[in-house]
mmCIF file of N, CA and C in Angstrom:
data_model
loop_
_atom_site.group_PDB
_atom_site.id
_atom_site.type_symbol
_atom_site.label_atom_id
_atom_site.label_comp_id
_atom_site.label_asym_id
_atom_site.label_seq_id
_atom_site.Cartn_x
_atom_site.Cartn_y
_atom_site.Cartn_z
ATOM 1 N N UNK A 1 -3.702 4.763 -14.189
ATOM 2 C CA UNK A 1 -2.896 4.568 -13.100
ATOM 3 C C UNK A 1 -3.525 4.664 -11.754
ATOM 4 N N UNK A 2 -2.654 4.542 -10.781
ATOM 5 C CA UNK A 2 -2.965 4.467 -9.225
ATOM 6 C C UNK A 2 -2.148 5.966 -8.618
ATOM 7 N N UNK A 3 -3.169 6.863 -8.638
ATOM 8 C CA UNK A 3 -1.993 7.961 -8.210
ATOM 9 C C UNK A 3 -1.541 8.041 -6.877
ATOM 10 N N UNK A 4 -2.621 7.426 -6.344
ATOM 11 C CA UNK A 4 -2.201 7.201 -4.763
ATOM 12 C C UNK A 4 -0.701 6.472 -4.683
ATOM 13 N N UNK A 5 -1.358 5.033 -5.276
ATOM 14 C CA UNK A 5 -0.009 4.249 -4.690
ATOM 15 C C UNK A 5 1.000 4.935 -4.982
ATOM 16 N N UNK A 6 1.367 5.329 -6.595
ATOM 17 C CA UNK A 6 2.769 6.231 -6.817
ATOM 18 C C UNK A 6 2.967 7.218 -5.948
ATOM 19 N N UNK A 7 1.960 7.717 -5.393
ATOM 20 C CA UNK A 7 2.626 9.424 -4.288
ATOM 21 C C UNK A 7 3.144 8.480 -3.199
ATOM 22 N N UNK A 8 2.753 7.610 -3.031
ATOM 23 C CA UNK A 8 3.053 6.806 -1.261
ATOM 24 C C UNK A 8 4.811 6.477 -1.866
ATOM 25 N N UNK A 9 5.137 5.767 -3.138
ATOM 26 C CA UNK A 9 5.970 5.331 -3.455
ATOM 27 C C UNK A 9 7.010 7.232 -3.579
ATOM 28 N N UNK A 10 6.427 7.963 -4.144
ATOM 29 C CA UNK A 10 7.657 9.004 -4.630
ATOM 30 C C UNK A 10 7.743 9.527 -3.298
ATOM 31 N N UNK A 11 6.766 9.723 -2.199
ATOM 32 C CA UNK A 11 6.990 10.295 -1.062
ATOM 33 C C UNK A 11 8.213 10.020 -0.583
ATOM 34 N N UNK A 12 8.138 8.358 -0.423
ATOM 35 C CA UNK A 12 9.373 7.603 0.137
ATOM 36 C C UNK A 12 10.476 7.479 -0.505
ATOM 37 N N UNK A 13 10.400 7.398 -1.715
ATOM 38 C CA UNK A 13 11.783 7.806 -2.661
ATOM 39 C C UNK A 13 12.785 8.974 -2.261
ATOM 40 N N UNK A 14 11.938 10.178 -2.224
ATOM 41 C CA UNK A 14 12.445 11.579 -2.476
ATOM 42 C C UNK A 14 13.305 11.870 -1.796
ATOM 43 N N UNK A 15 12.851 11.186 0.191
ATOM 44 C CA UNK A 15 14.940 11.666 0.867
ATOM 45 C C UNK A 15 15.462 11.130 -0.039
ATOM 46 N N UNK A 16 15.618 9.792 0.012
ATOM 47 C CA UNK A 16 16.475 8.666 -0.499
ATOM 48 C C UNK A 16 17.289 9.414 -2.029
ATOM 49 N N UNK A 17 16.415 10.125 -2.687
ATOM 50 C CA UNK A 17 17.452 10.201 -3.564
ATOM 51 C C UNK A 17 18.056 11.576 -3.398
ATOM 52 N N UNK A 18 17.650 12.098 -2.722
ATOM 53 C CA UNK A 18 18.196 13.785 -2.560
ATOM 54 C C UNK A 18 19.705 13.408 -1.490
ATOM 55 N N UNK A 19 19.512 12.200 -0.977
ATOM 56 C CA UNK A 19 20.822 11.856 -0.511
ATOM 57 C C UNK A 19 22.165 11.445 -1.338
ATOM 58 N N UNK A 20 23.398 12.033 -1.009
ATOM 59 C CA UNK A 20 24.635 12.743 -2.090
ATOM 60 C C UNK A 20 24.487 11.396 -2.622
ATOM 61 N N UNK A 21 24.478 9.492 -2.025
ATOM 62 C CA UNK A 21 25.178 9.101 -3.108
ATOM 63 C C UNK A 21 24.031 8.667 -4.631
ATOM 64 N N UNK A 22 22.507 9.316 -3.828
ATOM 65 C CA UNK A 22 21.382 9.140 -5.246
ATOM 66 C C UNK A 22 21.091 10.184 -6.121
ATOM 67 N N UNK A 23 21.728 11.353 -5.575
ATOM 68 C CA UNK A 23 21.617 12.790 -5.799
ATOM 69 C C UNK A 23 21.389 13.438 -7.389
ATOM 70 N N UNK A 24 22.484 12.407 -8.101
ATOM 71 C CA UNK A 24 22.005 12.640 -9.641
ATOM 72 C C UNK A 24 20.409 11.831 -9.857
ATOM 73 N N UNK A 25 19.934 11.224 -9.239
ATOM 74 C CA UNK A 25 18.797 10.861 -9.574
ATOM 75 C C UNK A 25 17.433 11.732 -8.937
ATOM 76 N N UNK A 26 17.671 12.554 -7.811
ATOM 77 C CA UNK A 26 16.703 13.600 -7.795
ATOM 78 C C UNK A 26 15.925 14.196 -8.707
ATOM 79 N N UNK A 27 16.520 14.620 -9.499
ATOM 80 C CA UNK A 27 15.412 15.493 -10.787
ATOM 81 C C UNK A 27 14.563 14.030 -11.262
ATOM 82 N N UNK A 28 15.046 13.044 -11.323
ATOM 83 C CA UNK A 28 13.930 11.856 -11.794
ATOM 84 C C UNK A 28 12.809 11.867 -10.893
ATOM 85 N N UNK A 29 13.405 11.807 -9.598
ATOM 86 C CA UNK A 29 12.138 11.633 -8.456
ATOM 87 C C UNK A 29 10.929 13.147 -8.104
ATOM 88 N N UNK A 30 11.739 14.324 -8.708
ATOM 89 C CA UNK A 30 10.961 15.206 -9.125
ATOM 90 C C UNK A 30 9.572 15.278 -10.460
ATOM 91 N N UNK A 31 10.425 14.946 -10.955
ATOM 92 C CA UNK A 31 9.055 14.423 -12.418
ATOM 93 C C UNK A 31 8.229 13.508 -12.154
ATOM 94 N N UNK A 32 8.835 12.340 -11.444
ATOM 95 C CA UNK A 32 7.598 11.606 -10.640
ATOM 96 C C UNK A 32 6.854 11.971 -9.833
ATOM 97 N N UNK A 33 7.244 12.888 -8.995
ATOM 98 C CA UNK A 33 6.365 13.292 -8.086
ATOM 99 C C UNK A 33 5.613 14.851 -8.298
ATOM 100 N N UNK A 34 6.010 15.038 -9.741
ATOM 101 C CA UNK A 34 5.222 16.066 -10.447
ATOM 102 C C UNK A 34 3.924 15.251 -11.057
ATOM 103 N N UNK A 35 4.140 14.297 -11.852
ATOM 104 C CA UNK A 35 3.460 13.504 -12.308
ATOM 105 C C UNK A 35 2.179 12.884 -11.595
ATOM 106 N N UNK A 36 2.572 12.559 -10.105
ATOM 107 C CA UNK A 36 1.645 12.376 -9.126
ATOM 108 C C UNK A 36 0.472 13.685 -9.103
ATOM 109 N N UNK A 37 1.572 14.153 -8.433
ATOM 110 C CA UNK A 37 0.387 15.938 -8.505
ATOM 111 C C UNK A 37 -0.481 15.696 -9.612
ATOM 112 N N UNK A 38 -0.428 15.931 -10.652
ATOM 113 C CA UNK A 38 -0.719 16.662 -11.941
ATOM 114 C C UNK A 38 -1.831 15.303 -12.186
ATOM 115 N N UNK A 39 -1.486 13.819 -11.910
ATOM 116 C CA UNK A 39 -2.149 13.028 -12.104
ATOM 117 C C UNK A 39 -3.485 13.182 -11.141
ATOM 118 N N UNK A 40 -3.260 13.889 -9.806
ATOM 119 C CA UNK A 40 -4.429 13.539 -8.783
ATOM 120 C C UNK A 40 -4.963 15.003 -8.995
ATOM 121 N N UNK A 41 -4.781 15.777 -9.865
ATOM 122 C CA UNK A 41 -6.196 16.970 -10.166
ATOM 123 C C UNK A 41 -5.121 18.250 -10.035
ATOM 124 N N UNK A 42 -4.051 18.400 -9.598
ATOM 125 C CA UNK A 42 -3.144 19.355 -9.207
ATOM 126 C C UNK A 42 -2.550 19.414 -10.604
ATOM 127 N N UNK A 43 -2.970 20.105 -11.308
ATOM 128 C CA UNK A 43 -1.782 20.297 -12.498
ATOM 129 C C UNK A 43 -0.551 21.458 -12.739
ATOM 130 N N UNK A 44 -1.334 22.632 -11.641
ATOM 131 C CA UNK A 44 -0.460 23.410 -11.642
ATOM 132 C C UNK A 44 1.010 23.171 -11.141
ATOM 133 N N UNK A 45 0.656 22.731 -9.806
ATOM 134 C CA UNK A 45 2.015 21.999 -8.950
ATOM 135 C C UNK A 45 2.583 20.960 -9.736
ATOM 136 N N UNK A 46 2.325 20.512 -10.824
ATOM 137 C CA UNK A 46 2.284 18.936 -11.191
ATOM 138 C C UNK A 46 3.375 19.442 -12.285
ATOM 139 N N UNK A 47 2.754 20.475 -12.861
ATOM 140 C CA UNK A 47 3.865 20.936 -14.098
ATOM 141 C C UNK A 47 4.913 21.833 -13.135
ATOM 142 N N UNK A 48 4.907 22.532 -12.476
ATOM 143 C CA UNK A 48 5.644 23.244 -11.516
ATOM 144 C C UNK A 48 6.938 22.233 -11.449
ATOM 145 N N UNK A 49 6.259 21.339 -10.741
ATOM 146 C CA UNK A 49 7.082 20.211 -10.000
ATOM 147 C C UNK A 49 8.324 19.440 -10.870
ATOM 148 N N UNK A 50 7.215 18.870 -12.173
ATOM 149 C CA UNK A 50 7.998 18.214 -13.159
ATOM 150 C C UNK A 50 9.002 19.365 -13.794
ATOM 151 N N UNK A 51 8.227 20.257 -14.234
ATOM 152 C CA UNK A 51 9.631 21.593 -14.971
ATOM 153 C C UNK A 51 11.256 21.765 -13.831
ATOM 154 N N UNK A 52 10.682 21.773 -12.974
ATOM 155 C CA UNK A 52 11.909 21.768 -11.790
ATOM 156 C C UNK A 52 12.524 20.657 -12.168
ATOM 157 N N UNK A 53 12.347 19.187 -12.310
ATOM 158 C CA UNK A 53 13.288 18.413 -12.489
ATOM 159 C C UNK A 53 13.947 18.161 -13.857
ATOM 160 N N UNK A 54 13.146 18.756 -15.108
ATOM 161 C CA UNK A 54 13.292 18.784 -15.987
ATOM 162 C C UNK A 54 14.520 20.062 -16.162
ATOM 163 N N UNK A 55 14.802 21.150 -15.572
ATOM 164 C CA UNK A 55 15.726 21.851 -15.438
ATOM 165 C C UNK A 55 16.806 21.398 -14.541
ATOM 166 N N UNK A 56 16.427 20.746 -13.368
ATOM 167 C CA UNK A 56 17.047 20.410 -12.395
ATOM 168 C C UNK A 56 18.552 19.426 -13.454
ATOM 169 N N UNK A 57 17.833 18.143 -13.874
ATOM 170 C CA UNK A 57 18.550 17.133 -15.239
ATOM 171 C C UNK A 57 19.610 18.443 -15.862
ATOM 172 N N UNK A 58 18.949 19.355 -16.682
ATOM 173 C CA UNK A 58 19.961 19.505 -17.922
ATOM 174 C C UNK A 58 20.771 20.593 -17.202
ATOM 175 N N UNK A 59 20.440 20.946 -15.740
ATOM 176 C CA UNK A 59 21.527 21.821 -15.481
ATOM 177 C C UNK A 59 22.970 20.798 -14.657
ATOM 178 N N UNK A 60 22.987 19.348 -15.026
ATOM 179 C CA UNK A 60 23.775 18.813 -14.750
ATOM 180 C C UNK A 60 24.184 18.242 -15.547
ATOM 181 N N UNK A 61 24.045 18.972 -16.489
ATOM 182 C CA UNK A 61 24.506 18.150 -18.233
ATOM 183 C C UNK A 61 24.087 16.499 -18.383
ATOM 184 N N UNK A 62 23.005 16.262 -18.079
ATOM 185 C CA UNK A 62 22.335 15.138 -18.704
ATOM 186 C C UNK A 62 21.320 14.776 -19.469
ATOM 187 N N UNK A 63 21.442 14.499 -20.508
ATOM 188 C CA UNK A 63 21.105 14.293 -21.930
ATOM 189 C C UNK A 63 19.771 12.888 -21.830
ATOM 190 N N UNK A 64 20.621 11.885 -21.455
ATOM 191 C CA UNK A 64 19.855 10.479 -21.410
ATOM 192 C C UNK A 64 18.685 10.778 -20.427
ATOM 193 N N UNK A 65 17.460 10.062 -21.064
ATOM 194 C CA UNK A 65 16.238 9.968 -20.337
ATOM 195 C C UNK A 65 15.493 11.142 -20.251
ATOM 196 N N UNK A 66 15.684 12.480 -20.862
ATOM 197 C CA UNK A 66 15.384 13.437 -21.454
ATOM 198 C C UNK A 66 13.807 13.558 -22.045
ATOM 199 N N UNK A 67 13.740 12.655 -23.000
ATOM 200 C CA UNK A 67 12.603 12.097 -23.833
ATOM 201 C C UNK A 67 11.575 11.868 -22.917
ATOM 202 N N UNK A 68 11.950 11.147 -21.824
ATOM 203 C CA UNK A 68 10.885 9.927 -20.963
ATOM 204 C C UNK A 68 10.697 11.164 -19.876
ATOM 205 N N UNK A 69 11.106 12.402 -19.547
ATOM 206 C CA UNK A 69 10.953 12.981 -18.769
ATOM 207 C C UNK A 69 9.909 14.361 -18.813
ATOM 208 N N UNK A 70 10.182 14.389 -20.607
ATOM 209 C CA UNK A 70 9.701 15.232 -21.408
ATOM 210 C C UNK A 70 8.096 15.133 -22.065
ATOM 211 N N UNK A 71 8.258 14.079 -22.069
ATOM 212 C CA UNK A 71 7.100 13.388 -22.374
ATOM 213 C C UNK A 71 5.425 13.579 -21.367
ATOM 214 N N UNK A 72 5.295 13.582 -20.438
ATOM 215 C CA UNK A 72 4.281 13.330 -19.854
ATOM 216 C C UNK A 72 4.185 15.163 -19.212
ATOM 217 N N UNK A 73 5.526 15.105 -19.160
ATOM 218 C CA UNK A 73 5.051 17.327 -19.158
ATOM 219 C C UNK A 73 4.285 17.714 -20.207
ATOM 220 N N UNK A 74 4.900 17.308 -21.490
ATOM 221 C CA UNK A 74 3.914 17.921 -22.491
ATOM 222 C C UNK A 74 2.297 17.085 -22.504
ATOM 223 N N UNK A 75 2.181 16.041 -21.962
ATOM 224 C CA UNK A 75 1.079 15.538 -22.174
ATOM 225 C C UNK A 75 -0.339 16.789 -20.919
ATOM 226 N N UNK A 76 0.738 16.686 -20.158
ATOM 227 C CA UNK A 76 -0.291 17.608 -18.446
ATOM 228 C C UNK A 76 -0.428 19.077 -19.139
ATOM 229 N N UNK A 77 0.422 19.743 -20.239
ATOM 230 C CA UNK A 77 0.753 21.011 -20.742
ATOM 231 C C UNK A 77 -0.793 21.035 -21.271
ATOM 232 N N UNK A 78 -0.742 20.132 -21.736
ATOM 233 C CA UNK A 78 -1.717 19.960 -23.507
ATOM 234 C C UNK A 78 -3.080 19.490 -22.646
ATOM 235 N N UNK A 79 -3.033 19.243 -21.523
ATOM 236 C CA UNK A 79 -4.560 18.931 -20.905
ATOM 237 C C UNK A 79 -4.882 20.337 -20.349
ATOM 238 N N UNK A 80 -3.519 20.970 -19.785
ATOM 239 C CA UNK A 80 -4.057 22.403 -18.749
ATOM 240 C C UNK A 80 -4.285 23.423 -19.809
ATOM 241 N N UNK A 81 -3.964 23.294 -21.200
ATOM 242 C CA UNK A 81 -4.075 24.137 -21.887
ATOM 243 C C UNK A 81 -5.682 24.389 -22.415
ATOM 244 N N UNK A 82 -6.593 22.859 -22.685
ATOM 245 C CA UNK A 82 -7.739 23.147 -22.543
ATOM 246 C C UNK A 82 -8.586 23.563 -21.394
#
């Protein structure tokens, strides 16, 4: 990937969705922009970041997209672990 371009992209996302009418989509724009971190050498912040949205989701009872969110945490887990 391009971690740059994606941080330029989640930078600009992140009001946008923290605003009430994108607001259920925040915790998405969190994992992305955990993902960024964690992709550009930051893994601590990166899993930090993503776990926040990954709690952020199921404390609003949402189920869907779970998998796809879940996914690339455990992948940054399993790199910081070596």
């Amino acid at each position: 990937g391009q971690p740059q371009a994606a941080a330029a992209y989640a930078e600009e996302l992140a009001p946008l969705m923290a605003q009430e009418a994108l607001a259920g989509m925040h915790p998405w724009g969190q994992v992305f922009q955990g993902w960024v971190l964690a992709e550009g050498g930051d893994l601590d912040a990166g899993i930090v970041m993503m776990q926040a949205g990954l709690d952020a989701w199921q404390a609003m009872g949402a189920v869907c997209g779970r998998t796809c969110q879940v996914i690339p945490l455990a992948c940054f887990r399993h790199v910081y672990a070596k």
